[in-house]
PDB file of C-alpha atoms in Angstrom:
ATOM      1  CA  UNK S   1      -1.865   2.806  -3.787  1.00 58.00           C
ATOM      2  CA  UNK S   2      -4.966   0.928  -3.890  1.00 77.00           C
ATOM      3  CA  UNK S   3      -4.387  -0.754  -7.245  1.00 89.00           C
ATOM      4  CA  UNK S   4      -8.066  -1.910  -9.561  1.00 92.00           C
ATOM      5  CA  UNK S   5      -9.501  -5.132  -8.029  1.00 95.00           C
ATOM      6  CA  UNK S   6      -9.422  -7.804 -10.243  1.00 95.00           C
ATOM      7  CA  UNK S   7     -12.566  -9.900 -10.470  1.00 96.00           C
ATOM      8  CA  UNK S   8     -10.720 -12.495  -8.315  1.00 95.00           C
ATOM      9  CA  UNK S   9     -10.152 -10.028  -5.510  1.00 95.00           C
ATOM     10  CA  UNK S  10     -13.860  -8.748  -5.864  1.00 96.00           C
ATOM     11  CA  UNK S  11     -14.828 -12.385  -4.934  1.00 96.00           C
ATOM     12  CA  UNK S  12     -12.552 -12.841  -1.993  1.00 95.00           C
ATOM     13  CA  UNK S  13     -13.505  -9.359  -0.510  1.00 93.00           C
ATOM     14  CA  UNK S  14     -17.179 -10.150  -1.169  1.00 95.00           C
ATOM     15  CA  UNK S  15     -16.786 -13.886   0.899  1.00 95.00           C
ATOM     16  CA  UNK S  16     -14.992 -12.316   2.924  1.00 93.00           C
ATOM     17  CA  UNK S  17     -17.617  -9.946   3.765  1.00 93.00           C
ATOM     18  CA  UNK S  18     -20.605 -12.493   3.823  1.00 94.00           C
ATOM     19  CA  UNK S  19     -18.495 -14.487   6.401  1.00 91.00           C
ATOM     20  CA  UNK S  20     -17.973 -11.802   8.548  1.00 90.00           C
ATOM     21  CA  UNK S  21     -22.305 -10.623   8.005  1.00 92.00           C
ATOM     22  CA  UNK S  22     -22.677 -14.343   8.759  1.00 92.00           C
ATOM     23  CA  UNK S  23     -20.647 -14.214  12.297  1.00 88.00           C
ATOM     24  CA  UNK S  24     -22.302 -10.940  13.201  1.00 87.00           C
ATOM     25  CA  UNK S  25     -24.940 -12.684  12.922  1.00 88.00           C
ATOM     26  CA  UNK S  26     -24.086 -15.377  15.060  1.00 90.00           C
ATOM     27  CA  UNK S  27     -23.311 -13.061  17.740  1.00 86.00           C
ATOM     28  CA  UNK S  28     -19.386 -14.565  17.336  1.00 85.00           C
ATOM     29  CA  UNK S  29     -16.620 -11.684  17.924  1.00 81.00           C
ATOM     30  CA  UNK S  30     -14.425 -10.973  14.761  1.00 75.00           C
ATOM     31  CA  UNK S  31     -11.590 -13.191  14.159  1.00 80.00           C
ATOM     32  CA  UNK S  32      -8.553 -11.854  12.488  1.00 77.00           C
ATOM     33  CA  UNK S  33      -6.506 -14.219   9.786  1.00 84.00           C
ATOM     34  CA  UNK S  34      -9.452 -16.684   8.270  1.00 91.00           C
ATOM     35  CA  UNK S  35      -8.359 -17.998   5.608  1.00 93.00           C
ATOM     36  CA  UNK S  36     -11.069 -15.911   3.176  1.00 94.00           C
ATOM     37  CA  UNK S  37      -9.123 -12.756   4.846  1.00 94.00           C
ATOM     38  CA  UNK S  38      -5.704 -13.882   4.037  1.00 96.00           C
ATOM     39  CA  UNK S  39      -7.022 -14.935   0.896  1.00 96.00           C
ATOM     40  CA  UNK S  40      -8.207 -11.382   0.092  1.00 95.00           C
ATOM     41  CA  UNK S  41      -4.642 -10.058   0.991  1.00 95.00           C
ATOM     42  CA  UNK S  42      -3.016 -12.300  -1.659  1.00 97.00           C
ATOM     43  CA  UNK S  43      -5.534 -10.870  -4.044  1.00 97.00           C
ATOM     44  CA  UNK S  44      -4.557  -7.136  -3.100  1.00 94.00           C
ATOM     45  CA  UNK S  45      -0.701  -8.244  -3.001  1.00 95.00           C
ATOM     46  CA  UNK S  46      -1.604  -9.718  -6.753  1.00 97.00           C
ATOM     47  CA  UNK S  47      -3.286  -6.731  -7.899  1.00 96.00           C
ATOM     48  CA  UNK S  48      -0.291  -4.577  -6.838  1.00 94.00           C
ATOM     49  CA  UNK S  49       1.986  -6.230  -8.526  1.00 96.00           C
ATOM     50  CA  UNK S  50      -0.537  -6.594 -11.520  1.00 96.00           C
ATOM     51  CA  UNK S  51      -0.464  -2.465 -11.857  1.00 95.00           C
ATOM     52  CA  UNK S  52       3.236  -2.367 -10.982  1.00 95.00           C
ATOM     53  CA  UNK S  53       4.065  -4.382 -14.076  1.00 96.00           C
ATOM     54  CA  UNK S  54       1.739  -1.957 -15.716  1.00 95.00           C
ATOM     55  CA  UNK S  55       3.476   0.658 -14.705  1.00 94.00           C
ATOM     56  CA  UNK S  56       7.130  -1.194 -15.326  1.00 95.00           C
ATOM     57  CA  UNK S  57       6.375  -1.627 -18.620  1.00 96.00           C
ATOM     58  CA  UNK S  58       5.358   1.980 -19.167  1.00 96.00           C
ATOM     59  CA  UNK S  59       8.613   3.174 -17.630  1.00 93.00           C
ATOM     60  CA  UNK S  60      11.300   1.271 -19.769  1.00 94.00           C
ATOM     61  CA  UNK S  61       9.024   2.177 -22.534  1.00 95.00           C
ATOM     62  CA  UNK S  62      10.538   5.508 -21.866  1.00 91.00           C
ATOM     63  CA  UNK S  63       7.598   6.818 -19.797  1.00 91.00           C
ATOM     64  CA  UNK S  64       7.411   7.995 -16.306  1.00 88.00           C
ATOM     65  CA  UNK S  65       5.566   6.112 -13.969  1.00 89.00           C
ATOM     66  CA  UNK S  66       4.282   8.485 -10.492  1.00 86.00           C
ATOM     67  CA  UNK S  67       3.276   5.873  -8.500  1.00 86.00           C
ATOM     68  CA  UNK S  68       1.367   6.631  -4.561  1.00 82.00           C
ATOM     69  CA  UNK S  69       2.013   4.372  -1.739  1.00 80.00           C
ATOM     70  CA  UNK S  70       4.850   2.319  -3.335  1.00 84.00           C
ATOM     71  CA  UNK S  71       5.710  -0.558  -1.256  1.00 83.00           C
ATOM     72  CA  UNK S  72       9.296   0.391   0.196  1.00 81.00           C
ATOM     73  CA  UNK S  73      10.801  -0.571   3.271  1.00 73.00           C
ATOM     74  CA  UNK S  74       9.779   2.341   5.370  1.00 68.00           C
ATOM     75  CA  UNK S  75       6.380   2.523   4.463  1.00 65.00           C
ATOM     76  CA  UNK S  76       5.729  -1.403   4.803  1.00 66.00           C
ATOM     77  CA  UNK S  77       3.266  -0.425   7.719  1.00 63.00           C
ATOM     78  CA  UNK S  78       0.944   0.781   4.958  1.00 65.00           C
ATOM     79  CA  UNK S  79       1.383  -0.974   1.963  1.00 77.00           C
ATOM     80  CA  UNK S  80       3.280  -4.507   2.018  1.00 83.00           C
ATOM     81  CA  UNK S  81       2.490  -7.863   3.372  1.00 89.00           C
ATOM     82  CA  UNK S  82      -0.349  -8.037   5.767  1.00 90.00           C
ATOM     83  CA  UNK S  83      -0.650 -12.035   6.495  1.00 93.00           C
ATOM     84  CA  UNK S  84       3.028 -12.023   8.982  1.00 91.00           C
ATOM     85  CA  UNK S  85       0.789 -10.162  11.510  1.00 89.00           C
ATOM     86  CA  UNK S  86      -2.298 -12.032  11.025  1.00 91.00           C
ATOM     87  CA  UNK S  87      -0.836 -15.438  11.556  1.00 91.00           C
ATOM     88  CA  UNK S  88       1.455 -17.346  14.155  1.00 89.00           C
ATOM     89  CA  UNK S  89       3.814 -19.814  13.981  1.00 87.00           C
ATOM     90  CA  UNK S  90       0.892 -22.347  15.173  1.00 88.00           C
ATOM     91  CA  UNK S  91      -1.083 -21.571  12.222  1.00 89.00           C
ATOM     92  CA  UNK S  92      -1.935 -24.319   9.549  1.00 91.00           C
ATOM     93  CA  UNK S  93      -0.060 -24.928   6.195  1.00 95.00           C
ATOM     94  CA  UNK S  94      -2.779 -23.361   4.108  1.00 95.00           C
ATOM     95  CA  UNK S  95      -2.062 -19.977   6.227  1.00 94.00           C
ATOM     96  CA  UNK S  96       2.030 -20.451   5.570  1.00 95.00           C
ATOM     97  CA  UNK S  97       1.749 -21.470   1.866  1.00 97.00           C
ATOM     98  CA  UNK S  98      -0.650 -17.523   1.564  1.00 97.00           C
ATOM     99  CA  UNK S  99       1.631 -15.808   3.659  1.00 96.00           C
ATOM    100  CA  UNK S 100       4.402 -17.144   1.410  1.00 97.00           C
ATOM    101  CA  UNK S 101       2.088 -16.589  -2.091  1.00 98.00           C
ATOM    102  CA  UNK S 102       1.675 -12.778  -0.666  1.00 96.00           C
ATOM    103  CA  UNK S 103       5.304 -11.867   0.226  1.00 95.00           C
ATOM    104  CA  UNK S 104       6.131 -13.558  -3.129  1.00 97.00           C
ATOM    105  CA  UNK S 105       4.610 -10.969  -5.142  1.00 96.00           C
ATOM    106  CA  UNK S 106       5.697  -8.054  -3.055  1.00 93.00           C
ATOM    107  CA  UNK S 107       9.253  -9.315  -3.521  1.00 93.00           C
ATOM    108  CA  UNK S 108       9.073  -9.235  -7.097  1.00 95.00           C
ATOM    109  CA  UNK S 109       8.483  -5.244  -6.803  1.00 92.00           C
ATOM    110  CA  UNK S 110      11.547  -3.541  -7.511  1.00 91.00           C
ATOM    111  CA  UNK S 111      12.396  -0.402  -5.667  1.00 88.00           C
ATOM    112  CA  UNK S 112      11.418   2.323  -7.653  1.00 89.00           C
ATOM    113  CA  UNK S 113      14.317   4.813  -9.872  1.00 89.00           C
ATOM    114  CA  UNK S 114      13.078   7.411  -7.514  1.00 89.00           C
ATOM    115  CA  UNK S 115      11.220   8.084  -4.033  1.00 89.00           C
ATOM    116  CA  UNK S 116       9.839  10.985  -3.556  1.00 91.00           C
ATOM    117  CA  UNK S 117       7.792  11.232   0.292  1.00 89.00           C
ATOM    118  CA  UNK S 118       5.421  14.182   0.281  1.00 89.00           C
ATOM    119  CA  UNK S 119       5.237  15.302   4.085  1.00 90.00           C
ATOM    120  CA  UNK S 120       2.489  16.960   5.341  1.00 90.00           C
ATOM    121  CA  UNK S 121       1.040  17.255   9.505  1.00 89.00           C
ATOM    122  CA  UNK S 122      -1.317  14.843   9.714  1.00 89.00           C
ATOM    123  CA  UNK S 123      -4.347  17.002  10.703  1.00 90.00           C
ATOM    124  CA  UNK S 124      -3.786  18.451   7.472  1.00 90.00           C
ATOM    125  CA  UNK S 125      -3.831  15.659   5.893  1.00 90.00           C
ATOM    126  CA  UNK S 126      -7.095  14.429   7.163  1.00 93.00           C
ATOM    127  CA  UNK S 127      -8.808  17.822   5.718  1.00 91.00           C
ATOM    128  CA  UNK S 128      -7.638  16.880   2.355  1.00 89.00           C
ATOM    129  CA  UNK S 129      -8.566  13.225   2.393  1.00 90.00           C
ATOM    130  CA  UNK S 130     -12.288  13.457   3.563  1.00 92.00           C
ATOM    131  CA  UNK S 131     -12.907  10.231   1.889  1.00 93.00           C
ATOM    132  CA  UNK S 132     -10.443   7.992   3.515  1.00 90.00           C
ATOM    133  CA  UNK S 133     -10.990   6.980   7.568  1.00 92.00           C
ATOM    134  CA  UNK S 134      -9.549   9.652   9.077  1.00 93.00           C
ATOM    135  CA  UNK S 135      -7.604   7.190  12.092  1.00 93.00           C
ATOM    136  CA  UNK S 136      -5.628   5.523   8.884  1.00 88.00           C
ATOM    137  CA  UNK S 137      -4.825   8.884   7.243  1.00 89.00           C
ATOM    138  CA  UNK S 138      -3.219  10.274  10.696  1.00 91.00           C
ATOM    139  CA  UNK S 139      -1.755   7.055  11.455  1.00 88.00           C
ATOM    140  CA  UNK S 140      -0.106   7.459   7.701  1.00 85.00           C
ATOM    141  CA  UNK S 141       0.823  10.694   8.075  1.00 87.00           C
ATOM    142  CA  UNK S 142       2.442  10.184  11.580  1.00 89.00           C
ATOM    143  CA  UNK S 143       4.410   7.347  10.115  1.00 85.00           C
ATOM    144  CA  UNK S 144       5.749   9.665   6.971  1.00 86.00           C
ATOM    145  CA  UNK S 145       6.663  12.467   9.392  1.00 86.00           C
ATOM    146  CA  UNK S 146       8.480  10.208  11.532  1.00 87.00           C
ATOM    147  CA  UNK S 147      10.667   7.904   9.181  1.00 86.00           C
ATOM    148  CA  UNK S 148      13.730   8.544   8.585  1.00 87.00           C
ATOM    149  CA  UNK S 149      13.833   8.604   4.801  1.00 86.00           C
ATOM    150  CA  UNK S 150      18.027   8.865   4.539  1.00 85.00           C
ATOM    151  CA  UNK S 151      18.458   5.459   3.554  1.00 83.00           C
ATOM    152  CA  UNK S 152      16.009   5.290   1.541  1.00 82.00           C
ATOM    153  CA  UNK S 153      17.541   8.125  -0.331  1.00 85.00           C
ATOM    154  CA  UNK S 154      14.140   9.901  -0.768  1.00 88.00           C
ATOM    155  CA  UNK S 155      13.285  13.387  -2.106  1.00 92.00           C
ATOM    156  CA  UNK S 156      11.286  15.239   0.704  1.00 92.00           C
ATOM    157  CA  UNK S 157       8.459  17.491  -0.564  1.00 92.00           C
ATOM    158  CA  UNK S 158       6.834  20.146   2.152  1.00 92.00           C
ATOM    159  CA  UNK S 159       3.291  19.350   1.082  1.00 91.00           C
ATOM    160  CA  UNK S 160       2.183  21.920   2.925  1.00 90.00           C
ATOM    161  CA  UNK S 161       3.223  24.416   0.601  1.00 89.00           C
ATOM    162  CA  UNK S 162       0.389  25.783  -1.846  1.00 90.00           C
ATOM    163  CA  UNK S 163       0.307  23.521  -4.684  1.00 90.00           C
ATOM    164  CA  UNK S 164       2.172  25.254  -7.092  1.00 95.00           C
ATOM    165  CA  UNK S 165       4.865  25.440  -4.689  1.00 94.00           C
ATOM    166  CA  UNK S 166       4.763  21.820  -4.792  1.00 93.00           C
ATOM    167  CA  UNK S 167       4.348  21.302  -7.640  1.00 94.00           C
ATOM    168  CA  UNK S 168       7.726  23.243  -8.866  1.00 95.00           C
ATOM    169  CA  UNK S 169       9.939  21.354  -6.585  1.00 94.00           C
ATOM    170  CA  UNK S 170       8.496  18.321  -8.307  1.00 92.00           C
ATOM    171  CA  UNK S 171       9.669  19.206 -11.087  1.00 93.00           C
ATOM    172  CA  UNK S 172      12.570  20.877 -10.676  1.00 94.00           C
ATOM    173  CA  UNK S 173      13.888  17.407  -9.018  1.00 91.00           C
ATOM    174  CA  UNK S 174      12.633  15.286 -11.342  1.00 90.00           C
ATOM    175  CA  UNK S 175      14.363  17.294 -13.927  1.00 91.00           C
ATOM    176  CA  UNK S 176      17.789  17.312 -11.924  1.00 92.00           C
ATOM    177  CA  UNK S 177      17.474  13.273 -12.020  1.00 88.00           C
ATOM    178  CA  UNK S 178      16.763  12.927 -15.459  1.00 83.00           C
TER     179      UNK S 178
END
């Protein structure tokens, strides 16, 4: 998910947010893809893979690792590289060599032993996530529901269910894979 910011990525996001103060200020309209913004997704792409070594370790350590928002394939809407969308082919070299430094580290991320996609309606979802925007939490949860998870090979969960209900088929799964 939203791994700890390193120092690094607490600068970036900080510059990042005095250069956008500054433009306000300026009366200029947003611009998507500075270089401070790309800049702040390499940090986040870094800090991902930071905590997924973390969390690699832990696992061949003989641990289980229950990781949220792992980048995978279907999910890459959500939680993979942001700077392809930001940039064009026209951009400059500094944007290339980022978008190239961010998709490096997401690359490195191996799929994970097991998925396992907890689907829930969206509305419902927005209840229980008061503290997140509730346009990104829909837009996540419409993008769950609507995958196609087969090749993937993911365990489906009804979140819906009451939580120990959920809970169980956790479990029980997990269990079956070990």
């Amino acid at each position: 998910g939203n791994p700890p910011k390193s120092l690094l990525t607490l600068i970036a996001g900080a510059a990042l947010k005095l250069e956008r103060a500054v433009g306000r200020g300026l009366r200029r309209s947003p611009k998507a893809g500075t270089y401070l913004e790309l800049l702040r997704h390499v940090c986040t792409a870094r800090d991902r893979y930071r905590l997924y070594q973390r969390a690699r370790r832990f696992a061949v350590a003989g641990g289980i690792a229950v990781c949220e928002r792992y980048p995978v394939a279907p999910t890459y809407v959500h939680v993979a590289p942001a700077i392809p969308e930001l940039i064009s082919q026209e951009a400059g070299w500094l944007a290339h060599k980022l978008r190239g430094v961010e998709a490096s580290y997401y690359n490195r991320i191996l799929p994970p032993d097991a998925l396992f996609v907890l689907t829930l309606d969206p509305e419902v979802a927005v209840l229980r996530k008061p503290e997140e925007p509730a346009d990104y939490v829909r837009a996540r949860g419409r993008t769950i529901r609507e995958t196609d998870w087969s090749a993937a090979r993911a365990h489906l969960v009804d979140a819906s269910q009451p939580l120990p209900n959920v809970l169980r088929e956790l479990k029980t799964t997990i269990w079956s894979i070990l």
